[in-house]
Coordinates of C-alpha atoms in Angstrom, one line a residue:
X1 CA 0.0 0.0 0.0
X2 CA 0.9 3.6 -0.5
X3 CA 1.9 6.3 2.0
X4 CA 0.5 9.8 1.3
X5 CA -0.2 13.2 2.7
X6 CA -3.5 15.1 2.5
X7 CA -3.9 18.8 3.3
X8 CA -6.9 19.1 5.5
X9 CA -6.5 22.9 6.0
X10 CA -4.2 25.7 5.0
X11 CA -5.1 29.2 6.1
X12 CA -3.7 32.4 7.4
X13 CA -4.8 33.2 10.9
X14 CA -3.9 35.3 14.0
X15 CA -4.7 35.6 17.6
X16 CA -4.9 32.0 18.9
X17 CA -3.5 32.5 22.4
X18 CA -1.8 29.1 22.8
X19 CA -0.1 29.4 19.4
X20 CA 1.1 33.0 19.6
X21 CA 2.6 32.2 23.0
X22 CA 4.4 29.1 21.6
X23 CA 5.6 31.1 18.5
X24 CA 6.6 34.2 20.6
X25 CA 4.6 36.6 18.3
X26 CA 2.1 39.3 19.0
X27 CA -1.7 38.8 18.8
X28 CA -1.8 40.9 15.6
X29 CA 0.8 38.9 13.7
X30 CA -0.5 36.5 11.0
X31 CA 0.7 33.0 10.7
X32 CA 0.0 29.9 8.6
X33 CA -2.0 27.1 10.1
X34 CA -1.4 24.0 8.1
X35 CA -3.1 20.7 9.0
X36 CA -2.0 17.6 7.2
X37 CA -3.1 14.0 7.5
X38 CA -0.5 11.3 6.9
X39 CA -1.6 8.0 5.6
X40 CA 0.5 5.0 6.1
X41 CA -0.4 1.8 4.3
X42 CA -3.8 3.3 3.5
X43 CA -4.7 4.2 7.1
X44 CA -4.9 7.8 8.5
X45 CA -2.2 7.6 11.2
X46 CA -0.8 11.1 11.9
X47 CA -2.2 14.6 12.1
X48 CA 0.5 17.2 11.6
X49 CA -0.4 20.8 12.7
X50 CA 2.2 23.3 11.6
X51 CA 2.2 27.0 12.5
X52 CA 4.6 29.4 10.7
X53 CA 4.6 33.2 11.1
X54 CA 4.2 35.1 7.9
X55 CA 7.2 37.3 8.7
X56 CA 9.3 34.2 7.7
X57 CA 7.1 32.8 5.0
X58 CA 4.8 35.0 2.8
X59 CA 3.1 32.1 1.0
X60 CA 2.8 28.3 1.1
X61 CA 1.6 26.8 -2.1
X62 CA -0.8 23.9 -1.7
X63 CA 1.5 21.6 -3.7
X64 CA 4.4 22.4 -1.4
X65 CA 2.2 21.6 1.7
X66 CA 1.2 18.4 0.1
X67 CA 4.6 17.2 -1.2
X68 CA 7.5 18.6 0.9
X69 CA 7.2 21.8 2.9
X70 CA 10.9 21.8 3.8
X71 CA 12.0 21.3 0.2
X72 CA 10.0 24.4 -0.7
X73 CA 11.3 26.4 2.3
X74 CA 14.9 25.4 1.8
X75 CA 15.2 25.1 -2.0
X76 CA 12.7 27.6 -3.3
X77 CA 12.9 30.2 -0.5
X78 CA 16.5 29.7 0.5
X79 CA 15.7 29.3 4.2
X80 CA 18.5 27.9 6.4
X81 CA 16.8 25.5 8.8
X82 CA 19.1 24.8 11.7
X83 CA 17.6 22.6 14.4
X84 CA 14.5 21.7 16.4
X85 CA 13.6 20.6 19.9
X86 CA 11.0 18.0 20.5
X87 CA 8.7 17.0 23.4
X88 CA 7.0 13.6 23.2
X89 CA 4.0 12.9 25.5
X90 CA 0.9 10.7 25.5
X91 CA -2.6 12.2 25.6
X92 CA -6.2 11.0 25.6
X93 CA -7.8 11.0 22.2
X94 CA -9.8 14.1 21.2
X95 CA -12.9 14.4 19.1
X96 CA -10.7 15.8 16.3
X97 CA -8.3 12.8 16.6
X98 CA -11.3 10.4 16.2
X99 CA -12.6 12.4 13.2
X100 CA -9.3 12.7 11.3
X101 CA -7.5 9.5 12.2
X102 CA -8.4 5.8 11.8
X103 CA -8.2 5.3 15.6
X104 CA -9.6 1.8 15.8
X105 CA -10.1 1.1 19.6
X106 CA -7.2 3.3 20.7
X107 CA -8.0 5.9 23.3
X108 CA -4.6 7.5 23.5
X109 CA -2.3 9.3 21.0
X110 CA 1.4 10.1 21.0
X111 CA 1.9 13.8 20.7
X112 CA 5.2 15.2 19.4
X113 CA 5.6 19.0 19.8
X114 CA 8.4 20.5 17.8
X115 CA 10.0 23.9 17.9
X116 CA 12.1 24.5 14.7
X117 CA 14.7 27.2 14.4
X118 CA 16.6 28.9 11.6
X119 CA 20.3 29.7 11.6
X120 CA 20.8 32.4 14.1
X121 CA 18.3 30.8 16.5
X122 CA 15.0 32.4 15.3
X123 CA 12.0 30.1 16.1
X124 CA 10.1 29.9 12.8
X125 CA 7.8 26.9 13.2
X126 CA 5.8 25.2 15.9
X127 CA 4.4 21.7 15.0
X128 CA 2.1 19.4 16.9
X129 CA 2.1 15.9 15.4
X130 CA -0.6 13.5 16.8
X131 CA 0.2 9.8 16.2
X132 CA -1.8 6.6 16.5
X133 CA 0.1 4.7 19.2
X134 CA 0.5 1.4 17.4
X135 CA 2.3 3.0 14.5
X136 CA 4.6 5.3 16.5
X137 CA 8.3 4.6 16.8
X138 CA 11.0 6.8 18.5
X139 CA 14.7 6.3 17.6
X140 CA 17.3 8.6 19.1
X141 CA 20.9 9.1 18.3
X142 CA 23.0 10.8 20.9
X143 CA 26.7 11.4 20.9
X144 CA 29.1 13.1 23.3
X145 CA 31.9 15.3 22.1
X146 CA 35.1 15.0 24.0
X147 CA 35.8 18.2 25.9
X148 CA 39.3 19.5 26.1

């Protein structure tokens, strides 16, 4: 079966208190709200909710949102994405999760919150990804540099 991405919503908004706090922007600043559904082997497994201030990205074409947002940002816009921090938690399923995901009998989702930064340390994206738990896998690679 095929993996695919479907754009559920792509709009310009402002003023959502929780989001402006996470992005560190004013209530009057506009940002993109992009909601995508990730299908894996034909099942709706992940909801990706991306929030990007317009001061960094003026436009997001639907095709870029559907295919590869980062390819568009880096190759077409020349953005230099540097790093992100992630927080992984488990939450009770919401009505939205049940509507947008094929939840089966699961009553919990794995939530990955990501804060992505440009070179220079500017936060340009907040993402909340909600995963069906049976298809979630976390792999970490950590290394320690020898200090002199």
